[in-house]
Short mmCIF file of N, CA and C in Angstrom, two decimals:
data_model
loop_
_atom_site.label_atom_id
_atom_site.label_comp_id
_atom_site.label_asym_id
_atom_site.label_seq_id
_atom_site.Cartn_x
_atom_site.Cartn_y
_atom_site.Cartn_z
N MET A 79 -19.26 3.16 -6.60
CA MET A 79 -19.44 4.52 -6.60
C MET A 79 -19.99 5.07 -7.82
N HIS A 80 -21.09 5.98 -7.66
CA HIS A 80 -21.26 6.60 -8.97
C HIS A 80 -20.67 7.66 -9.41
N ILE A 81 -19.81 7.92 -10.66
CA ILE A 81 -19.10 8.95 -11.06
C ILE A 81 -19.67 10.03 -11.96
N ILE A 82 -19.70 11.14 -11.49
CA ILE A 82 -20.32 12.37 -12.38
C ILE A 82 -19.23 13.44 -12.60
N THR A 83 -18.98 13.23 -13.82
CA THR A 83 -19.12 12.83 -15.06
C THR A 83 -18.00 12.15 -15.83
N ARG A 84 -17.95 11.27 -16.28
CA ARG A 84 -16.96 10.49 -17.11
C ARG A 84 -16.44 11.39 -18.39
N LYS A 85 -17.35 12.16 -18.93
CA LYS A 85 -17.04 13.15 -19.87
C LYS A 85 -15.73 13.90 -19.49
N ARG A 86 -15.53 14.40 -18.33
CA ARG A 86 -14.52 15.28 -18.16
C ARG A 86 -13.07 14.43 -18.38
N LEU A 87 -13.32 13.16 -18.19
CA LEU A 87 -12.04 12.11 -18.18
C LEU A 87 -11.75 12.09 -19.68
N LEU A 88 -12.99 11.71 -20.52
CA LEU A 88 -12.76 11.60 -21.97
C LEU A 88 -12.28 12.78 -22.55
N ASP A 89 -12.57 13.75 -22.15
CA ASP A 89 -12.24 15.49 -22.70
C ASP A 89 -10.79 15.51 -22.62
N PHE A 90 -10.31 15.31 -21.32
CA PHE A 90 -8.92 15.47 -20.87
C PHE A 90 -8.03 14.34 -21.58
N SER A 91 -8.41 13.28 -21.59
CA SER A 91 -7.52 12.11 -22.34
C SER A 91 -7.58 12.28 -24.15
N GLU A 92 -8.74 13.32 -24.57
CA GLU A 92 -8.73 13.62 -25.80
C GLU A 92 -7.55 14.31 -26.39
N LYS A 93 -7.08 15.49 -25.14
CA LYS A 93 -6.33 16.45 -25.30
C LYS A 93 -4.78 15.93 -24.83
N HIS A 94 -4.93 14.97 -23.98
CA HIS A 94 -3.73 14.59 -23.51
C HIS A 94 -3.81 12.89 -23.68
N PRO A 95 -3.28 12.20 -24.93
CA PRO A 95 -3.73 10.94 -25.10
C PRO A 95 -2.98 9.77 -24.23
N ASN A 96 -1.88 10.23 -23.82
CA ASN A 96 -1.12 9.66 -22.96
C ASN A 96 -1.73 9.21 -21.76
N THR A 97 -2.75 10.03 -21.14
CA THR A 97 -3.46 9.73 -19.95
C THR A 97 -4.51 8.88 -20.15
N ALA A 98 -5.28 8.38 -21.24
CA ALA A 98 -6.04 7.65 -21.09
C ALA A 98 -6.23 6.39 -20.49
N ALA A 99 -5.05 5.39 -20.57
CA ALA A 99 -4.94 4.41 -19.75
C ALA A 99 -5.16 4.57 -18.13
N PRO A 100 -4.28 5.71 -17.64
CA PRO A 100 -4.36 5.64 -16.09
C PRO A 100 -5.56 6.22 -15.84
N LEU A 101 -6.35 7.04 -16.55
CA LEU A 101 -7.40 7.53 -16.16
C LEU A 101 -8.49 6.57 -16.06
N ASP A 102 -8.48 5.48 -17.15
CA ASP A 102 -9.44 4.71 -17.12
C ASP A 102 -9.62 3.62 -15.98
N VAL A 103 -8.09 3.21 -15.60
CA VAL A 103 -7.86 2.38 -14.56
C VAL A 103 -8.55 2.97 -13.09
N TRP A 104 -8.13 4.41 -13.17
CA TRP A 104 -8.74 5.26 -11.80
C TRP A 104 -10.40 5.16 -11.86
N TYR A 105 -10.77 5.34 -13.14
CA TYR A 105 -12.18 5.25 -13.24
C TYR A 105 -12.90 3.99 -12.80
N ARG A 106 -12.35 2.96 -13.62
CA ARG A 106 -12.98 1.34 -13.16
C ARG A 106 -12.85 1.16 -11.60
N ILE A 107 -11.59 1.36 -10.96
CA ILE A 107 -11.51 1.12 -9.75
C ILE A 107 -12.52 1.87 -8.78
N VAL A 108 -12.77 3.06 -9.06
CA VAL A 108 -13.50 3.91 -8.08
C VAL A 108 -15.15 3.61 -8.23
N LYS A 109 -15.37 3.27 -9.77
CA LYS A 109 -16.80 2.67 -9.93
C LYS A 109 -17.10 1.39 -9.67
N GLN A 110 -16.13 0.44 -9.25
CA GLN A 110 -16.54 -0.79 -8.53
C GLN A 110 -16.29 -0.69 -7.17
N SER A 111 -15.99 0.19 -6.37
CA SER A 111 -15.60 0.33 -5.02
C SER A 111 -16.78 0.93 -4.36
N LYS A 112 -17.18 0.62 -3.09
CA LYS A 112 -17.87 1.17 -2.19
C LYS A 112 -17.16 1.82 -0.98
N ILE A 113 -16.99 2.98 -1.20
CA ILE A 113 -16.13 3.92 -0.29
C ILE A 113 -16.98 4.57 0.56
N THR A 114 -16.74 4.30 1.89
CA THR A 114 -17.49 5.07 3.03
C THR A 114 -17.08 5.91 3.38
N SER A 115 -15.70 6.10 3.37
CA SER A 115 -15.03 7.47 4.13
C SER A 115 -13.68 7.69 3.60
N PHE A 116 -13.22 9.00 3.97
CA PHE A 116 -11.75 9.33 3.47
C PHE A 116 -10.64 8.75 3.62
N SER A 117 -11.04 7.71 5.21
CA SER A 117 -9.84 6.82 5.69
C SER A 117 -9.86 5.70 4.53
N LYS A 118 -11.24 4.97 3.82
CA LYS A 118 -11.35 3.93 3.28
C LYS A 118 -10.80 4.33 1.92
N LEU A 119 -11.11 5.47 1.28
CA LEU A 119 -10.82 5.83 0.30
C LEU A 119 -9.08 5.76 0.26
N ARG A 120 -8.41 6.37 1.30
CA ARG A 120 -7.04 6.26 1.40
C ARG A 120 -6.31 4.84 1.21
N GLU A 121 -7.07 3.97 1.80
CA GLU A 121 -6.68 2.39 1.81
C GLU A 121 -6.53 2.00 0.24
N ILE A 122 -7.22 2.55 -0.56
CA ILE A 122 -7.07 2.46 -2.01
C ILE A 122 -6.26 3.26 -2.70
N PHE A 123 -6.25 4.51 -2.40
CA PHE A 123 -5.53 5.71 -3.19
C PHE A 123 -4.85 6.46 -2.13
N PRO A 124 -3.49 5.68 -1.50
CA PRO A 124 -2.90 6.25 -0.57
C PRO A 124 -2.51 7.80 -0.70
N SER A 125 -2.40 8.07 -1.95
CA SER A 125 -1.69 9.34 -2.12
C SER A 125 -2.92 10.43 -2.20
N ALA A 126 -4.08 10.30 -1.86
CA ALA A 126 -5.46 11.09 -2.09
C ALA A 126 -5.01 11.98 -0.81
N ASP A 127 -5.56 13.25 -1.17
CA ASP A 127 -5.38 14.27 -0.08
C ASP A 127 -6.80 15.01 -0.27
N LYS A 128 -6.98 15.64 0.93
CA LYS A 128 -8.22 16.48 1.01
C LYS A 128 -7.79 17.85 1.04
N VAL A 129 -8.46 18.60 0.37
CA VAL A 129 -8.02 20.07 0.04
C VAL A 129 -9.63 20.70 0.34
N GLY A 130 -9.78 21.49 1.73
CA GLY A 130 -11.16 21.90 1.86
C GLY A 130 -11.98 20.91 1.83
N ASN A 131 -13.25 20.97 1.03
CA ASN A 131 -14.31 20.03 1.02
C ASN A 131 -14.07 18.94 -0.33
N LEU A 132 -12.78 19.13 -1.17
CA LEU A 132 -12.48 18.60 -2.35
C LEU A 132 -11.53 17.43 -1.76
N THR A 133 -11.28 16.32 -2.78
CA THR A 133 -10.40 15.28 -2.70
C THR A 133 -9.35 15.44 -3.88
N VAL A 134 -8.29 15.40 -3.87
CA VAL A 134 -7.38 15.41 -4.58
C VAL A 134 -6.51 14.05 -5.19
N PHE A 135 -6.66 13.57 -6.31
CA PHE A 135 -6.25 12.57 -6.73
C PHE A 135 -5.04 12.46 -7.49
N ASN A 136 -3.85 11.97 -7.16
CA ASN A 136 -2.86 12.02 -8.15
C ASN A 136 -2.66 10.77 -8.84
N ILE A 137 -2.85 10.74 -10.39
CA ILE A 137 -2.70 9.76 -10.99
C ILE A 137 -1.82 9.68 -12.41
N GLY A 138 -1.44 8.54 -12.60
CA GLY A 138 -0.65 8.45 -13.94
C GLY A 138 0.71 8.87 -13.27
N GLY A 139 1.23 8.39 -12.23
CA GLY A 139 2.67 8.55 -11.78
C GLY A 139 2.91 10.03 -11.43
N ASN A 140 1.70 10.83 -10.70
CA ASN A 140 1.71 12.02 -10.37
C ASN A 140 1.67 12.95 -11.63
N LYS A 141 1.38 12.56 -12.79
CA LYS A 141 1.32 13.57 -13.58
C LYS A 141 -0.27 13.95 -14.03
N ILE A 142 -1.10 13.38 -13.48
CA ILE A 142 -2.25 13.99 -13.42
C ILE A 142 -3.07 14.28 -12.37
N ARG A 143 -3.74 15.47 -12.06
CA ARG A 143 -4.46 15.67 -10.63
C ARG A 143 -5.97 15.67 -11.08
N LEU A 144 -6.57 15.05 -10.58
CA LEU A 144 -8.16 14.72 -10.59
C LEU A 144 -8.78 15.39 -9.17
N ILE A 145 -9.62 16.33 -9.17
CA ILE A 145 -10.03 16.93 -8.22
C ILE A 145 -11.81 16.57 -8.11
N ALA A 146 -12.08 16.17 -7.22
CA ALA A 146 -13.53 15.86 -6.95
C ALA A 146 -14.10 16.08 -5.64
N ALA A 147 -15.39 16.42 -5.55
CA ALA A 147 -16.25 16.07 -4.29
C ALA A 147 -16.86 14.94 -4.16
N ILE A 148 -16.69 14.35 -3.24
CA ILE A 148 -17.27 12.88 -2.92
C ILE A 148 -18.32 13.05 -1.74
N HIS A 149 -19.49 12.68 -2.02
CA HIS A 149 -20.56 12.32 -1.09
C HIS A 149 -20.62 10.64 -0.74
N TYR A 150 -19.93 10.53 0.41
CA TYR A 150 -19.76 8.95 0.93
C TYR A 150 -21.18 8.41 1.24
N ASN A 151 -22.12 9.28 1.71
CA ASN A 151 -23.26 8.82 2.07
C ASN A 151 -24.29 8.60 1.02
N THR A 152 -24.04 9.11 -0.08
CA THR A 152 -24.93 8.74 -1.50
C THR A 152 -24.08 7.81 -2.30
N GLN A 153 -22.82 7.86 -2.03
CA GLN A 153 -21.90 7.03 -2.98
C GLN A 153 -21.49 7.74 -4.38
N CYS A 154 -21.74 9.07 -4.23
CA CYS A 154 -21.49 9.81 -5.65
C CYS A 154 -20.05 10.82 -5.70
N LEU A 155 -19.46 10.62 -6.68
CA LEU A 155 -18.22 11.34 -6.96
C LEU A 155 -18.44 12.39 -8.08
N TYR A 156 -18.00 13.43 -7.84
CA TYR A 156 -18.45 14.55 -8.50
C TYR A 156 -17.02 15.13 -9.14
N ILE A 157 -16.65 14.86 -10.37
CA ILE A 157 -15.20 15.39 -11.04
C ILE A 157 -15.32 16.78 -10.97
N ARG A 158 -14.49 17.77 -10.42
CA ARG A 158 -14.65 18.83 -10.72
C ARG A 158 -13.72 19.03 -11.80
N TYR A 159 -12.38 18.93 -11.52
CA TYR A 159 -11.39 19.20 -12.43
C TYR A 159 -10.64 17.92 -12.80
N VAL A 160 -9.96 18.02 -14.09
CA VAL A 160 -8.96 17.20 -14.57
C VAL A 160 -7.85 17.82 -15.19
N LEU A 161 -6.56 17.92 -14.18
CA LEU A 161 -5.32 18.89 -14.67
C LEU A 161 -4.12 18.07 -14.73
N THR A 162 -3.42 18.63 -15.46
CA THR A 162 -1.72 18.33 -15.62
C THR A 162 -1.28 18.94 -14.01
N HIS A 163 -0.13 18.24 -13.96
CA HIS A 163 0.71 18.50 -12.63
C HIS A 163 0.64 20.16 -12.73
N LYS A 164 1.10 20.44 -14.20
CA LYS A 164 1.58 22.04 -13.98
C LYS A 164 0.43 23.01 -14.02
N GLU A 165 -0.80 22.60 -14.17
CA GLU A 165 -2.02 23.18 -14.25
C GLU A 165 -2.40 23.28 -13.08
N TYR A 166 -2.30 22.39 -12.24
CA TYR A 166 -2.64 22.06 -10.63
C TYR A 166 -2.02 22.90 -9.78
N ASP A 167 -0.47 23.04 -10.07
CA ASP A 167 0.41 24.02 -9.62
C ASP A 167 0.37 25.32 -9.64
N LYS A 168 -0.61 25.91 -10.66
CA LYS A 168 -0.97 27.15 -10.87
C LYS A 168 -2.26 27.78 -9.84
N GLU A 169 -2.67 26.73 -9.01
CA GLU A 169 -4.04 26.81 -8.39
C GLU A 169 -4.90 27.75 -8.85
N ARG A 170 -5.14 27.65 -10.13
CA ARG A 170 -6.56 28.68 -10.58
C ARG A 170 -7.64 27.68 -10.14
N TRP A 171 -7.53 26.56 -10.13
CA TRP A 171 -8.91 25.62 -9.70
C TRP A 171 -9.53 26.19 -8.35
N LYS A 172 -8.76 26.41 -7.56
CA LYS A 172 -9.25 27.03 -6.16
C LYS A 172 -9.80 28.40 -6.19
N GLU A 173 -9.89 29.02 -7.08
CA GLU A 173 -10.64 30.23 -7.43
C GLU A 173 -12.06 29.98 -7.86
N SER A 174 -12.33 28.79 -8.45
CA SER A 174 -13.92 28.59 -8.74
C SER A 174 -14.53 28.09 -7.62
#
């Protein structure tokens, strides 16, 4: 799957250095996968949830929330937000 954009992961891990390894693992798994549906995605990431048209990933022992738009037909995943659990709980990301 093609991931747009890895820069958000790198920027987040720069601010939160302890998140670099789990984000890198997530990135490598998604990059190497051909995911054709949400149900197939849940086979790889059982804690992933749909919120409207977006998918929310729990990464790093539930410390990181990655919110993405996934287009299974074109194999593109657009990273919209990478947040700490605390930032995610404020739900400001839903306003954009």
